[in-house]
PDB file of C-alpha atoms in Angstrom:
ATOM      1  CA  MET A   8     -11.085  -1.779  -4.362  1.00  0.00           C
ATOM      2  CA  ALA A   9     -10.352   1.168  -3.153  1.00  0.00           C
ATOM      3  CA  LEU A  10      -8.110   3.160  -4.211  1.00  0.00           C
ATOM      4  CA  GLN A  11      -8.074   7.054  -6.089  1.00  0.00           C
ATOM      5  CA  PRO A  12      -6.320   7.009  -9.507  1.00  0.00           C
ATOM      6  CA  THR A  13      -3.643   9.421  -8.829  1.00  0.00           C
ATOM      7  CA  LEU A  14      -2.409   5.979  -6.341  1.00  0.00           C
ATOM      8  CA  ARG A  15      -2.329   3.460  -8.666  1.00  0.00           C
ATOM      9  CA  PRO A  16       1.752   3.011  -8.152  1.00  0.00           C
ATOM     10  CA  LEU A  17       0.541   2.251  -4.399  1.00  0.00           C
ATOM     11  CA  ILE A  18      -0.518  -1.246  -6.568  1.00  0.00           C
ATOM     12  CA  ILE A  19       3.378  -2.919  -5.604  1.00  0.00           C
ATOM     13  CA  ALA A  20       2.095  -6.299  -6.737  1.00  0.00           C
ATOM     14  CA  GLY A  21      -0.345  -8.343  -8.417  1.00  0.00           C
ATOM     15  CA  THR A  22      -2.934  -6.912 -11.183  1.00  0.00           C
ATOM     16  CA  ALA A  23      -5.019  -3.899 -10.544  1.00  0.00           C
ATOM     17  CA  ASP A  24      -8.484  -6.669 -11.114  1.00  0.00           C
ATOM     18  CA  ALA A  25      -7.128  -9.128  -9.277  1.00  0.00           C
ATOM     19  CA  PRO A  26      -9.615 -10.101  -7.204  1.00  0.00           C
ATOM     20  CA  HIS A  27      -8.505 -10.746  -3.640  1.00  0.00           C
ATOM     21  CA  THR A  28      -6.397  -7.493  -1.942  1.00  0.00           C
ATOM     22  CA  LEU A  29      -3.607  -7.052   0.688  1.00  0.00           C
ATOM     23  CA  ASP A  30      -3.847  -4.043   2.058  1.00  0.00           C
ATOM     24  CA  ILE A  31      -0.642  -3.625   3.982  1.00  0.00           C
ATOM     25  CA  PHE A  32      -0.257  -0.129   5.813  1.00  0.00           C
ATOM     26  CA  LEU A  33       2.964   0.552   6.527  1.00  0.00           C
ATOM     27  CA  ASP A  34       5.226   3.780   8.275  1.00  0.00           C
ATOM     28  CA  TYR A  35       8.802   4.788   6.607  1.00  0.00           C
ATOM     29  CA  VAL A  36      10.139   5.118   9.896  1.00  0.00           C
ATOM     30  CA  CYS A  37       8.808   1.556  11.517  1.00  0.00           C
ATOM     31  CA  PRO A  38      11.157  -1.156  12.349  1.00  0.00           C
ATOM     32  CA  PHE A  39       8.868  -3.624  11.645  1.00  0.00           C
ATOM     33  CA  SER A  40       7.377  -2.559   9.305  1.00  0.00           C
ATOM     34  CA  ALA A  41      11.389  -2.392   7.320  1.00  0.00           C
ATOM     35  CA  LYS A  42      11.447  -5.727   8.366  1.00  0.00           C
ATOM     36  CA  LEU A  43       7.566  -7.082   6.495  1.00  0.00           C
ATOM     37  CA  SER A  44       8.859  -4.503   3.294  1.00  0.00           C
ATOM     38  CA  LEU A  45      11.722  -7.370   3.381  1.00  0.00           C
ATOM     39  CA  ALA A  46       9.545  -9.804   3.167  1.00  0.00           C
ATOM     40  CA  ILE A  47       6.818  -8.419   0.696  1.00  0.00           C
ATOM     41  CA  ASP A  48       9.912  -7.876  -2.117  1.00  0.00           C
ATOM     42  CA  SER A  49      10.987 -11.625  -1.503  1.00  0.00           C
ATOM     43  CA  VAL A  50       8.020 -13.743  -1.076  1.00  0.00           C
ATOM     44  CA  LEU A  51       4.444 -11.670  -2.128  1.00  0.00           C
ATOM     45  CA  VAL A  52       6.394 -10.044  -5.096  1.00  0.00           C
ATOM     46  CA  PRO A  53       7.445 -12.618  -6.588  1.00  0.00           C
ATOM     47  CA  LEU A  54       4.215 -14.862  -5.722  1.00  0.00           C
ATOM     48  CA  LEU A  55       1.359 -11.706  -7.069  1.00  0.00           C
ATOM     49  CA  GLY A  56       4.124 -11.371 -10.490  1.00  0.00           C
ATOM     50  CA  PRO A  57       3.642 -12.203 -13.620  1.00  0.00           C
ATOM     51  CA  GLN A  58       5.135 -15.703 -13.046  1.00  0.00           C
ATOM     52  CA  GLY A  59       3.981 -15.955  -9.747  1.00  0.00           C
ATOM     53  CA  LYS A  60       1.179 -18.932  -8.497  1.00  0.00           C
ATOM     54  CA  TYR A  61      -1.231 -15.750  -7.190  1.00  0.00           C
ATOM     55  CA  HIS A  62      -0.804 -13.583 -10.482  1.00  0.00           C
ATOM     56  CA  GLY A  63      -4.278 -12.557 -11.343  1.00  0.00           C
ATOM     57  CA  LYS A  64      -5.876 -13.770  -8.501  1.00  0.00           C
ATOM     58  CA  VAL A  65      -4.433 -11.198  -5.512  1.00  0.00           C
ATOM     59  CA  LYS A  66      -3.688  -7.377  -6.220  1.00  0.00           C
ATOM     60  CA  ALA A  67      -1.293  -6.047  -2.996  1.00  0.00           C
ATOM     61  CA  ILE A  68      -1.461  -2.381  -2.221  1.00  0.00           C
ATOM     62  CA  PHE A  69       1.001  -0.592  -0.524  1.00  0.00           C
ATOM     63  CA  ARG A  70      -0.596   2.106   1.921  1.00  0.00           C
ATOM     64  CA  ASN A  71       0.914   4.931   4.113  1.00  0.00           C
ATOM     65  CA  GLN A  72       0.884   4.877   7.366  1.00  0.00           C
ATOM     66  CA  VAL A  73       1.541   8.441   8.609  1.00  0.00           C
ATOM     67  CA  GLN A  74       3.020   7.770  12.245  1.00  0.00           C
ATOM     68  CA  PRO A  75       2.839  11.947  13.507  1.00  0.00           C
ATOM     69  CA  TRP A  76       5.045  11.030  16.518  1.00  0.00           C
ATOM     70  CA  HIS A  77       7.110  10.879  14.231  1.00  0.00           C
ATOM     71  CA  ALA A  78       7.826  14.055  13.469  1.00  0.00           C
ATOM     72  CA  SER A  79       9.024  13.117   9.949  1.00  0.00           C
ATOM     73  CA  SER A  80       6.586   9.803   8.989  1.00  0.00           C
ATOM     74  CA  THR A  81       4.717  13.547   7.162  1.00  0.00           C
ATOM     75  CA  TRP A  82       8.192  14.278   5.015  1.00  0.00           C
ATOM     76  CA  VAL A  83       8.754  10.605   3.951  1.00  0.00           C
ATOM     77  CA  HIS A  84       5.397   9.546   2.697  1.00  0.00           C
ATOM     78  CA  GLU A  85       4.846  12.256   0.628  1.00  0.00           C
ATOM     79  CA  ALA A  86       8.895  12.210  -0.433  1.00  0.00           C
ATOM     80  CA  SER A  87       6.643   8.478  -1.615  1.00  0.00           C
ATOM     81  CA  LEU A  88       4.160  10.170  -2.689  1.00  0.00           C
ATOM     82  CA  ALA A  89       5.706  12.496  -4.943  1.00  0.00           C
ATOM     83  CA  VAL A  90       7.968   9.338  -6.625  1.00  0.00           C
ATOM     84  CA  ALA A  91       5.041   7.761  -7.349  1.00  0.00           C
ATOM     85  CA  ARG A  92       4.077  11.228  -9.140  1.00  0.00           C
ATOM     86  CA  THR A  93       7.265  11.987 -11.427  1.00  0.00           C
ATOM     87  CA  SER A  94       8.310   8.049 -11.820  1.00  0.00           C
ATOM     88  CA  PRO A  95       5.236   6.414 -11.389  1.00  0.00           C
ATOM     89  CA  ASP A  96       7.174   2.862 -12.114  1.00  0.00           C
ATOM     90  CA  LYS A  97       9.875   3.549  -9.133  1.00  0.00           C
ATOM     91  CA  PHE A  98       7.281   3.333  -5.975  1.00  0.00           C
ATOM     92  CA  TRP A  99       8.096   0.520  -4.772  1.00  0.00           C
ATOM     93  CA  ALA A 100      12.140   1.006  -5.417  1.00  0.00           C
ATOM     94  CA  PHE A 101      11.996   3.972  -3.544  1.00  0.00           C
ATOM     95  CA  SER A 102       9.945   2.552  -0.766  1.00  0.00           C
ATOM     96  CA  LEU A 103      12.666  -0.292   0.138  1.00  0.00           C
ATOM     97  CA  ALA A 104      15.375   2.762  -0.463  1.00  0.00           C
ATOM     98  CA  LEU A 105      13.317   4.242   2.698  1.00  0.00           C
ATOM     99  CA  PHE A 106      13.176   1.859   4.680  1.00  0.00           C
ATOM    100  CA  LYS A 107      16.720   0.673   4.271  1.00  0.00           C
ATOM    101  CA  ALA A 108      18.365   4.353   4.525  1.00  0.00           C
ATOM    102  CA  GLN A 109      15.251   4.734   7.701  1.00  0.00           C
ATOM    103  CA  ASP A 110      17.188   5.712  10.120  1.00  0.00           C
ATOM    104  CA  ASP A 111      19.118   9.063   8.809  1.00  0.00           C
ATOM    105  CA  PHE A 112      15.305   9.898   9.300  1.00  0.00           C
ATOM    106  CA  PHE A 113      14.094   9.337  12.858  1.00  0.00           C
ATOM    107  CA  ASP A 114      13.357  11.479  15.552  1.00  0.00           C
ATOM    108  CA  ILE A 115      17.032  12.876  16.635  1.00  0.00           C
ATOM    109  CA  PRO A 116      18.740  12.460  13.049  1.00  0.00           C
ATOM    110  CA  THR A 117      16.221  14.967  11.514  1.00  0.00           C
ATOM    111  CA  SER A 118      16.028  16.435  15.380  1.00  0.00           C
ATOM    112  CA  THR A 119      18.030  19.675  13.820  1.00  0.00           C
ATOM    113  CA  LEU A 120      17.162  20.288   9.688  1.00  0.00           C
ATOM    114  CA  THR A 121      13.881  22.222   8.628  1.00  0.00           C
ATOM    115  CA  PRO A 122      11.727  20.540   7.355  1.00  0.00           C
ATOM    116  CA  THR A 123      12.818  22.090   3.886  1.00  0.00           C
ATOM    117  CA  GLN A 124      16.517  20.230   4.313  1.00  0.00           C
ATOM    118  CA  VAL A 125      14.913  16.836   5.381  1.00  0.00           C
ATOM    119  CA  ARG A 126      12.559  16.747   1.444  1.00  0.00           C
ATOM    120  CA  GLU A 127      15.813  17.419   0.019  1.00  0.00           C
ATOM    121  CA  LYS A 128      17.530  15.025   1.365  1.00  0.00           C
ATOM    122  CA  LEU A 129      14.495  12.912   0.453  1.00  0.00           C
ATOM    123  CA  ALA A 130      14.367  14.253  -2.988  1.00  0.00           C
ATOM    124  CA  LYS A 131      17.975  13.229  -3.652  1.00  0.00           C
ATOM    125  CA  LEU A 132      17.789  10.223  -2.053  1.00  0.00           C
ATOM    126  CA  ALA A 133      15.242   9.464  -4.789  1.00  0.00           C
ATOM    127  CA  GLU A 134      16.856   9.802  -7.663  1.00  0.00           C
ATOM    128  CA  GLN A 135      20.688   7.598  -6.244  1.00  0.00           C
ATOM    129  CA  ALA A 136      18.241   4.924  -5.417  1.00  0.00           C
ATOM    130  CA  THR A 137      15.601   4.822  -8.540  1.00  0.00           C
ATOM    131  CA  GLY A 138      16.597   7.744 -10.904  1.00  0.00           C
ATOM    132  CA  ALA A 139      13.516   9.526  -9.958  1.00  0.00           C
ATOM    133  CA  PRO A 140      14.133  13.078 -10.685  1.00  0.00           C
ATOM    134  CA  ALA A 141      15.625  15.391  -8.040  1.00  0.00           C
ATOM    135  CA  ALA A 142      14.926  18.028  -9.344  1.00  0.00           C
ATOM    136  CA  LYS A 143      11.025  17.669  -9.705  1.00  0.00           C
ATOM    137  CA  VAL A 144      10.862  15.376  -6.565  1.00  0.00           C
ATOM    138  CA  GLN A 145      11.971  18.350  -5.115  1.00  0.00           C
ATOM    139  CA  ASP A 146       9.350  20.839  -7.131  1.00  0.00           C
ATOM    140  CA  LEU A 147       6.141  18.374  -5.733  1.00  0.00           C
ATOM    141  CA  LEU A 148       7.474  19.028  -2.144  1.00  0.00           C
ATOM    142  CA  THR A 149       8.113  22.853  -2.315  1.00  0.00           C
ATOM    143  CA  ASN A 150       5.928  24.908  -0.447  1.00  0.00           C
ATOM    144  CA  LYS A 151       4.376  27.160  -3.241  1.00  0.00           C
ATOM    145  CA  THR A 152       1.086  28.306  -1.973  1.00  0.00           C
ATOM    146  CA  SER A 153      -0.454  29.482   0.944  1.00  0.00           C
ATOM    147  CA  PRO A 154       1.638  30.379   4.377  1.00  0.00           C
ATOM    148  CA  ASN A 155      -1.226  26.717   4.770  1.00  0.00           C
ATOM    149  CA  GLY A 156      -1.816  25.469   1.917  1.00  0.00           C
ATOM    150  CA  GLY A 157       0.501  22.117   1.908  1.00  0.00           C
ATOM    151  CA  VAL A 158       2.527  21.171  -1.288  1.00  0.00           C
ATOM    152  CA  ASP A 159       1.575  19.373  -4.097  1.00  0.00           C
ATOM    153  CA  VAL A 160       1.176  16.297  -2.872  1.00  0.00           C
ATOM    154  CA  THR A 161      -0.501  16.866   0.961  1.00  0.00           C
ATOM    155  CA  ASP A 162      -3.986  15.831  -1.109  1.00  0.00           C
ATOM    156  CA  ASP A 163      -2.886  12.708  -1.776  1.00  0.00           C
ATOM    157  CA  LEU A 164      -1.472  12.305   1.578  1.00  0.00           C
ATOM    158  CA  LYS A 165      -4.897  13.666   3.212  1.00  0.00           C
ATOM    159  CA  TYR A 166      -6.372  10.515   0.895  1.00  0.00           C
ATOM    160  CA  THR A 167      -4.484   8.102   2.548  1.00  0.00           C
ATOM    161  CA  ILE A 168      -4.561   8.753   6.005  1.00  0.00           C
ATOM    162  CA  LYS A 169      -8.472   9.053   5.461  1.00  0.00           C
ATOM    163  CA  PHE A 170      -8.230   5.968   4.207  1.00  0.00           C
ATOM    164  CA  SER A 171      -6.600   4.731   7.406  1.00  0.00           C
ATOM    165  CA  ARG A 172      -8.785   6.741   9.572  1.00  0.00           C
ATOM    166  CA  GLN A 173     -12.282   5.742   8.223  1.00  0.00           C
ATOM    167  CA  ASN A 174     -10.964   2.326   8.347  1.00  0.00           C
ATOM    168  CA  GLY A 175      -8.935   2.114  11.971  1.00  0.00           C
ATOM    169  CA  ILE A 176      -6.364   1.171  11.243  1.00  0.00           C
ATOM    170  CA  HIS A 177      -3.927   2.399  14.130  1.00  0.00           C
ATOM    171  CA  VAL A 178      -0.447   0.845  13.966  1.00  0.00           C
ATOM    172  CA  SER A 179       2.397  -0.175  11.673  1.00  0.00           C
ATOM    173  CA  PRO A 180       2.436  -2.714  10.348  1.00  0.00           C
ATOM    174  CA  THR A 181      -1.310  -3.684  10.098  1.00  0.00           C
ATOM    175  CA  VAL A 182      -2.875  -6.498   6.730  1.00  0.00           C
ATOM    176  CA  LEU A 183      -5.988  -6.325   5.596  1.00  0.00           C
ATOM    177  CA  TRP A 184      -7.581  -9.554   3.464  1.00  0.00           C
ATOM    178  CA  ASP A 185      -9.903  -8.316   1.626  1.00  0.00           C
ATOM    179  CA  GLY A 186     -11.439  -5.376   3.735  1.00  0.00           C
ATOM    180  CA  LEU A 187     -11.573  -6.894   7.313  1.00  0.00           C
ATOM    181  CA  ILE A 188      -7.818  -6.682   9.064  1.00  0.00           C
ATOM    182  CA  VAL A 189      -5.301 -10.126   9.820  1.00  0.00           C
ATOM    183  CA  ASN A 190      -4.148  -9.901  13.252  1.00  0.00           C
ATOM    184  CA  GLU A 191      -2.232 -13.223  12.700  1.00  0.00           C
ATOM    185  CA  ILE A 192       0.221 -11.087  10.115  1.00  0.00           C
ATOM    186  CA  SER A 193       3.704  -9.812  11.514  1.00  0.00           C
ATOM    187  CA  SER A 194       6.640  -8.719  10.469  1.00  0.00           C
ATOM    188  CA  SER A 195       7.854 -11.909  11.267  1.00  0.00           C
ATOM    189  CA  TRP A 196       6.723 -13.917   8.510  1.00  0.00           C
ATOM    190  CA  GLY A 197       8.533 -14.750   5.819  1.00  0.00           C
ATOM    191  CA  GLU A 198       8.181 -17.507   2.811  1.00  0.00           C
ATOM    192  CA  LYS A 199       6.621 -20.844   4.844  1.00  0.00           C
ATOM    193  CA  GLU A 200       3.864 -18.648   6.570  1.00  0.00           C
ATOM    194  CA  TRP A 201       2.857 -16.720   4.065  1.00  0.00           C
ATOM    195  CA  THR A 202       2.790 -19.210   1.461  1.00  0.00           C
ATOM    196  CA  GLN A 203       0.056 -20.641   3.860  1.00  0.00           C
ATOM    197  CA  PHE A 204      -1.250 -18.535   4.171  1.00  0.00           C
ATOM    198  CA  LEU A 205      -2.269 -17.740   0.422  1.00  0.00           C
ATOM    199  CA  GLU A 206      -2.924 -21.459   0.393  1.00  0.00           C
ATOM    200  CA  GLN A 207      -5.819 -20.951   2.782  1.00  0.00           C
ATOM    201  CA  LYS A 208      -7.949 -17.631   1.519  1.00  0.00           C
ATOM    202  CA  VAL A 209      -6.889 -18.348  -2.316  1.00  0.00           C
ATOM    203  CA  LEU A 210      -8.864 -22.015  -2.827  1.00  0.00           C
ATOM    204  CA  VAL A 211      -9.761 -21.420  -7.221  1.00  0.00           C
TER     205      VAL A 211
END
């Protein structure tokens, strides 16, 4: 599993030592990613959880897939990584909240806001949706050092972007099974498709 220690909260289902890995590349301002997030939460999380059939066999890792043609994409992904730092157990809950509120962070709604204002909205959403302290999230999203030094989670963001680039990931959602892209997986998949997929892939 390729995942630096600070990003362990991105394991959203299953155990870290599970032999099989689903890497799921999602963008918070992508409608198709939002659709897939519902299936992840309602189907995959239970199947890979403590009472699930594939517990200890498969883990699902959320992979932040920044889509730079949407200006706010960087900011929403930064916010999720800030929550991963301040409230690791709330990362997936905040991700779901972001997907539900994604319309608020589309291009036009954010076009008249400054980056600081967008980050303030994200910090408030984090607290309202998950209880993650807005002040701590906001602090991690604040420029503090050099004029071009980024914020406190910039290094985590760089890691996620470099991981996507070196694996040739271009669109969201994209899913890897044990390191290889699985093109047939779609945002329209529901319980039937995911169940059949896992039955075929997990043989022991």
